[in-house]
Amino acid sequence: MEIKLHAPLDMHLHLREGAMLQTVAPLSARDFAAAVVMPNLVPPVTSLERLLAYRQAVLDAAAPHQFAPLMTLFFQPYPEEILRAAQPHIIGVKLYPDGVTTNSAGGVNDLAAVEPTLAILERLGIPLLVHGESHGFVLDRESEFLPVYAHWAQRFPKLTIVMEHITTAEALTLLERYSNLAATVTLHHLLLTLDDVAGGLLCPHLFCKPIAKRPEDRAALLEAALAARPRLMFGSDSAPHPIDRKETAGCAAGVFTAPVILPILAELFARHNALDRLQAFVSDNARAVYGFTPPNKLVTLRQAPWQVPARYGEVVPFYAGETLAWQVDG
Ligand code: DOR
Ligand code: ZN
């Protein structure tokens, strides 16, 4: 069996810099037509000059694959001129609360103080992408942030607000309520619960932010993805860390899914008789939310077993060493 996807899109991706970028960029560039590239580098991407240089580095690392990096600026209270100048080169601005996740130092401390900048984004038509977690108890961080989304959605009705990597049934309910809210969901949050991370022996390669939640949350996310619910987009949050930052005391947050995304999604959608919805989930929904036309790229998935490598460079991938039923025709 074979399926073809038109311009699959990864609407939330970490590519890093340097040697790590060289290792991981070709993997996403082979399978996806475009990806939203996160700005949480060290230091973060806060100037147009740095953003353009980073974009070029991504393109160089992704060659010869046809791949469009959709760039993001790290949220700061930018003046309007800076945002106007950046607008042709970015798909959105990514807001991190200070310190909530990997490389988010320098993020936002005072949520009320961001509103003048949100008003500018709304006026210019630039989407706001948000890592929506509070600094509260780890399992409650997403739900504690939901009132912030609701407030912004009402206060800035023309601003497109993307709730990144949602992990709870509650977030899906909020998504229904405001038409200017959209959301991404990762592959790993469709498959994992907290039990997979910490219920038995601790699995550092499954540790990420937001942490995987309860079985009922996973079930709700999976149902919404399989239905390709409007405004719910695929965004992997594939986040590579070298093995010595994962298999250590003080494990870094991030699951590296890039090389296995489409095969696992195909298997998952096929198992639930939903293969006809995969195109909408991995591409069409995102086109509608962002109102953009991705490059023409046809990706073929074939039902044929392959074994996931134990490592890609220094990084351990999701499902390392396991045999998957589908593969991307490369
Ligand atoms: O687990 C995560 N890793 N969550 C994030 O929000 C950031 C990411 C990273 O950059 O490693
Ligand atoms: Zn992320």
Coordinates of C-alpha atoms and ligand atoms in Angstrom, one line a residue:
M1 CA 0.0 0.0 0.0
E2 CA 1.1 3.5 -0.8
I3 CA -0.1 7.0 -0.1
K4 CA 1.0 10.4 -1.4
L5 CA 1.0 13.5 0.7
H6 CA 1.0 17.0 -0.9
A7 CA 3.4 19.3 0.8
P8 CA 3.5 17.8 4.3
L9 CA 4.2 20.6 6.9
D10 CA 5.9 20.5 10.3
M11 CA 4.5 23.5 12.0
H12 CA 6.9 23.4 15.0
L13 CA 10.5 22.3 14.7
H14 CA 13.8 22.8 16.5
L15 CA 16.8 22.6 14.2
R16 CA 19.6 24.1 16.4
E17 CA 22.8 25.4 14.9
G18 CA 26.3 24.0 14.0
A19 CA 26.9 20.3 13.8
M20 CA 23.5 19.5 15.2
L21 CA 21.8 21.5 12.4
Q22 CA 23.8 19.5 9.9
T23 CA 22.7 16.2 11.4
V24 CA 19.0 17.0 11.8
A25 CA 18.0 19.4 9.0
P26 CA 18.3 16.9 6.1
L27 CA 15.9 14.5 8.0
S28 CA 13.1 17.0 8.1
A29 CA 13.9 18.5 4.7
R30 CA 13.6 15.1 3.1
D31 CA 10.1 14.4 4.4
F32 CA 8.5 17.9 4.7
A33 CA 7.9 20.7 2.2
A34 CA 8.3 23.3 4.9
A35 CA 8.6 23.7 8.6
V36 CA 8.2 26.4 11.2
V37 CA 11.6 26.9 12.7
M38 CA 11.8 27.8 16.4
P39 CA 14.0 30.7 17.5
N40 CA 15.2 29.4 20.9
L41 CA 18.9 29.3 20.0
V42 CA 21.6 30.6 22.3
P43 CA 21.3 33.5 22.2
P44 CA 17.7 33.6 20.8
V45 CA 16.8 34.9 17.4
T46 CA 15.8 38.5 18.2
S47 CA 17.1 40.5 15.2
L48 CA 16.3 40.3 11.5
E49 CA 20.0 40.0 10.7
R50 CA 20.4 36.9 12.9
L51 CA 17.2 35.5 11.5
L52 CA 18.3 35.9 7.9
A53 CA 21.7 34.3 8.7
Y54 CA 20.0 31.4 10.5
R55 CA 17.6 30.9 7.6
Q56 CA 20.5 30.7 5.2
A57 CA 22.3 28.2 7.5
V58 CA 19.1 26.0 7.5
L59 CA 18.8 26.2 3.7
D60 CA 22.5 25.2 3.3
A61 CA 22.1 22.3 5.8
A62 CA 18.8 21.1 4.1
A63 CA 20.2 21.1 0.5
P64 CA 19.6 19.4 -1.9
H65 CA 16.1 18.7 -0.6
Q66 CA 13.4 21.1 -1.5
F67 CA 12.4 22.6 1.8
A68 CA 11.2 26.0 3.0
P69 CA 12.2 27.2 6.5
L70 CA 9.4 29.3 7.9
M71 CA 11.2 31.5 10.3
T72 CA 10.1 32.9 13.7
L73 CA 11.4 35.7 15.9
F74 CA 11.8 35.2 19.7
F75 CA 9.2 37.4 21.3
Q76 CA 10.3 40.7 22.8
P77 CA 8.5 44.0 23.0
Y78 CA 9.6 44.9 19.5
P79 CA 8.7 48.4 18.2
E80 CA 6.5 48.4 15.1
E81 CA 9.3 49.4 12.7
I82 CA 11.2 46.2 13.6
L83 CA 8.1 44.0 13.1
R84 CA 7.3 45.7 9.8
A85 CA 10.8 45.1 8.5
A86 CA 10.7 41.5 9.7
Q87 CA 7.2 40.7 8.4
P88 CA 8.2 39.5 4.9
H89 CA 10.7 37.1 6.4
I90 CA 8.7 35.5 9.2
I91 CA 5.7 33.3 9.7
G92 CA 5.2 34.5 13.2
V93 CA 6.6 35.6 16.6
K94 CA 7.2 32.9 19.2
L95 CA 6.4 33.8 22.8
Y96 CA 8.0 31.9 25.7
P97 CA 7.4 32.6 29.4
D98 CA 10.8 33.2 30.9
G99 CA 12.5 29.9 31.8
V100 CA 9.7 27.5 31.2
T101 CA 11.6 25.3 28.8
T102 CA 14.9 24.8 27.0
N103 CA 16.6 28.0 26.0
S104 CA 13.7 30.2 27.1
A105 CA 15.7 32.5 29.3
G106 CA 15.0 36.1 28.3
G107 CA 11.3 35.2 27.7
V108 CA 8.4 37.0 29.1
N109 CA 8.0 37.7 32.8
D110 CA 5.0 40.0 32.8
L111 CA 2.2 38.8 30.6
A112 CA 0.2 42.1 31.0
A113 CA 3.2 44.0 29.6
V114 CA 3.1 42.2 26.2
E115 CA -0.3 43.5 25.2
P116 CA 1.0 46.6 23.3
T117 CA 3.1 44.3 21.2
L118 CA 0.2 41.9 20.6
A119 CA -1.8 44.9 19.4
I120 CA 0.9 45.6 16.8
L121 CA 1.0 42.0 15.7
E122 CA -2.7 42.0 15.3
R123 CA -2.6 45.2 13.3
L124 CA 0.1 43.9 11.0
G125 CA -1.5 40.4 10.7
I126 CA 1.5 38.6 12.1
P127 CA 0.6 35.3 14.0
L128 CA 1.6 34.9 17.6
L129 CA 2.9 31.4 18.5
V130 CA 2.9 30.6 22.2
H131 CA 4.6 28.1 24.5
G132 CA 1.6 28.2 26.9
E133 CA 2.8 27.0 30.3
S134 CA 2.7 28.6 33.7
H135 CA 5.4 28.2 36.3
G136 CA 3.1 26.1 38.4
F137 CA 3.0 22.4 39.3
V138 CA 4.2 20.5 36.2
L139 CA 1.0 18.7 35.4
D140 CA -1.1 21.8 35.7
R141 CA 1.1 24.2 33.7
E142 CA -0.8 24.1 30.5
S143 CA -4.3 24.3 32.1
E144 CA -3.1 27.2 34.2
F145 CA -2.1 29.1 31.0
L146 CA -5.5 28.5 29.2
P147 CA -7.1 31.6 30.7
V148 CA -4.3 33.7 29.2
Y149 CA -5.1 32.3 25.8
A150 CA -8.8 33.0 26.3
H151 CA -8.1 36.6 27.4
W152 CA -5.8 37.3 24.4
A153 CA -8.3 35.7 22.0
Q154 CA -11.0 38.1 23.2
R155 CA -8.9 41.2 23.5
F156 CA -7.2 40.7 20.1
P157 CA -9.9 39.1 17.9
K158 CA -8.0 39.6 14.7
L159 CA -4.7 38.1 16.1
T160 CA -4.0 34.5 15.1
I161 CA -2.8 32.8 18.3
V162 CA -1.3 29.4 18.0
M163 CA -1.3 27.3 21.1
E164 CA 1.8 25.3 20.6
H165 CA 2.1 21.6 21.4
I166 CA -1.1 21.2 23.3
T167 CA -1.3 18.2 25.6
T168 CA -4.7 18.3 27.3
A169 CA -8.4 17.7 26.5
E170 CA -9.1 21.1 28.1
A171 CA -6.9 22.9 25.5
L172 CA -9.0 21.2 22.7
T173 CA -12.2 22.6 24.3
L174 CA -10.7 26.1 24.3
L175 CA -9.7 25.7 20.7
E176 CA -13.4 25.2 19.8
R177 CA -14.4 28.4 21.6
Y178 CA -12.4 31.1 19.8
S179 CA -12.0 31.1 16.0
N180 CA -8.7 33.1 16.2
L181 CA -7.1 30.3 18.2
A182 CA -5.3 27.5 16.5
A183 CA -3.1 24.7 17.9
T184 CA -0.3 22.4 17.1
V185 CA -0.1 18.8 18.4
T186 CA 3.1 16.7 18.4
L187 CA 3.5 13.0 17.4
H188 CA 4.7 12.1 20.8
H189 CA 1.7 13.6 22.6
L190 CA -0.6 11.5 20.5
L191 CA 1.3 8.3 21.7
L192 CA 2.6 8.9 25.2
T193 CA 1.3 9.5 28.7
L194 CA 3.3 10.3 31.8
D195 CA 3.5 6.6 32.5
D196 CA 5.7 6.1 29.4
V197 CA 8.1 8.8 30.7
A198 CA 8.2 8.0 34.4
G199 CA 5.8 5.2 35.3
G200 CA 8.4 2.5 35.1
L201 CA 12.1 3.0 34.6
L202 CA 12.7 6.7 33.8
C203 CA 12.9 7.3 30.0
P204 CA 14.9 10.4 29.4
H205 CA 14.4 10.3 25.7
L206 CA 10.6 10.8 26.2
F207 CA 11.1 13.7 28.6
C208 CA 9.9 17.0 27.1
K209 CA 8.0 20.2 27.9
P210 CA 5.1 20.2 28.2
I211 CA 5.3 16.8 29.9
A212 CA 3.0 14.0 28.5
K213 CA -0.2 13.9 30.5
R214 CA -3.0 11.5 31.3
P215 CA -4.6 8.7 29.2
E216 CA -7.8 10.7 28.8
D217 CA -5.8 13.7 27.4
R218 CA -3.9 11.5 25.0
A219 CA -7.2 10.0 23.8
A220 CA -8.8 13.4 23.2
L221 CA -5.7 14.6 21.3
L222 CA -5.7 11.4 19.2
E223 CA -9.4 11.6 18.4
A224 CA -9.0 15.3 17.3
A225 CA -5.9 14.6 15.2
L226 CA -7.5 11.5 13.5
A227 CA -10.6 13.7 12.7
A228 CA -8.2 16.4 11.4
R229 CA -10.2 18.9 13.4
P230 CA -10.0 22.4 11.8
R231 CA -7.3 24.7 13.2
L232 CA -5.5 21.7 14.7
M233 CA -2.1 21.4 12.9
F234 CA 0.7 18.9 13.0
G235 CA 3.8 20.4 14.7
S236 CA 6.4 17.9 15.8
D237 CA 8.3 19.9 18.4
S238 CA 11.1 17.5 17.4
A239 CA 13.9 18.8 19.7
P240 CA 17.3 17.1 19.5
H241 CA 19.7 17.0 22.3
P242 CA 23.0 15.1 22.4
I243 CA 22.9 11.8 24.3
D244 CA 25.1 13.2 27.0
R245 CA 22.5 15.9 27.8
K246 CA 19.7 13.3 27.9
E247 CA 21.3 10.3 29.7
T248 CA 22.5 12.3 32.7
A249 CA 21.3 13.8 36.0
G250 CA 19.5 17.0 34.8
C251 CA 18.1 15.6 31.6
A252 CA 17.3 18.2 28.9
A253 CA 13.7 18.4 27.7
G254 CA 12.9 17.3 24.1
V255 CA 11.9 14.3 22.0
F256 CA 13.7 13.8 18.7
T257 CA 11.0 12.6 16.3
A258 CA 12.1 14.1 13.0
P259 CA 13.2 11.0 11.2
V260 CA 10.2 8.9 12.1
I261 CA 7.2 11.3 12.0
L262 CA 5.5 10.4 8.7
P263 CA 6.0 6.6 9.0
I264 CA 4.5 6.6 12.5
L265 CA 1.7 8.9 11.6
A266 CA 0.8 6.7 8.6
E267 CA 0.7 3.6 10.8
L268 CA -1.4 5.4 13.4
F269 CA -3.9 6.8 10.9
A270 CA -4.1 3.5 9.0
R271 CA -4.7 1.6 12.2
H272 CA -7.7 3.9 12.9
N273 CA -9.0 3.8 9.4
A274 CA -8.2 7.5 9.1
L275 CA -5.6 7.6 6.3
D276 CA -7.9 9.9 4.3
R277 CA -7.6 12.5 7.0
L278 CA -3.8 12.6 7.1
Q279 CA -3.4 15.1 4.3
A280 CA -5.6 17.6 6.2
F281 CA -3.8 17.0 9.5
V282 CA -0.2 17.4 8.1
S283 CA -0.8 20.1 5.6
D284 CA -4.2 21.5 4.7
N285 CA -5.2 22.7 8.2
A286 CA -2.0 24.6 8.5
R287 CA -2.4 26.3 5.1
A288 CA -5.8 27.4 6.2
V289 CA -4.7 28.8 9.5
Y290 CA -1.6 30.7 8.2
G291 CA -3.1 31.4 4.8
F292 CA 0.0 30.4 2.9
T293 CA 0.7 28.2 -0.1
P294 CA 3.6 25.8 0.6
P295 CA 6.0 24.7 -2.1
N296 CA 4.8 21.9 -4.4
K297 CA 6.3 18.7 -3.0
L298 CA 4.8 15.2 -3.3
V299 CA 6.0 12.8 -0.6
T300 CA 5.2 9.1 -1.0
L301 CA 4.8 6.8 2.0
R302 CA 5.0 3.1 1.4
Q303 CA 4.0 0.2 3.6
A304 CA 7.4 -1.5 3.9
P305 CA 9.3 -2.3 7.1
W306 CA 12.5 -0.5 8.1
Q307 CA 14.4 -0.3 11.3
V308 CA 14.9 3.0 13.0
P309 CA 18.7 3.6 13.7
A310 CA 19.9 3.6 17.3
R311 CA 21.4 7.1 16.7
Y312 CA 21.6 10.0 14.3
G313 CA 25.0 11.4 15.1
E314 CA 24.9 12.1 18.8
V315 CA 21.1 12.0 19.1
V316 CA 18.8 9.1 20.0
P317 CA 15.6 9.2 18.0
F318 CA 12.1 8.3 19.1
Y319 CA 11.5 4.6 18.5
A320 CA 15.2 3.9 18.2
G321 CA 15.9 0.4 17.1
E322 CA 12.3 -0.4 16.5
T323 CA 10.9 -1.7 13.2
L324 CA 8.2 0.6 11.6
A325 CA 5.7 -0.6 9.1
W326 CA 5.8 2.4 6.8
Q327 CA 8.6 4.3 5.2
V328 CA 9.1 7.4 3.1
D329 CA 10.2 6.8 -0.4
G330 CA 13.5 8.6 -0.6
Ligands
DOR1 O1 10.8 19.6 25.2 C1 11.0 20.7 24.7 N1 12.1 20.9 24.1 N2 10.0 21.6 24.8 C2 10.3 22.9 24.3 O2 9.4 23.7 24.5 C3 11.6 23.2 23.8 C4 12.3 22.1 23.3 C5 13.8 22.3 23.0 O3 14.1 23.4 22.5 O4 14.6 21.4 23.4
ZN2 ZN 9.3 23.6 20.8

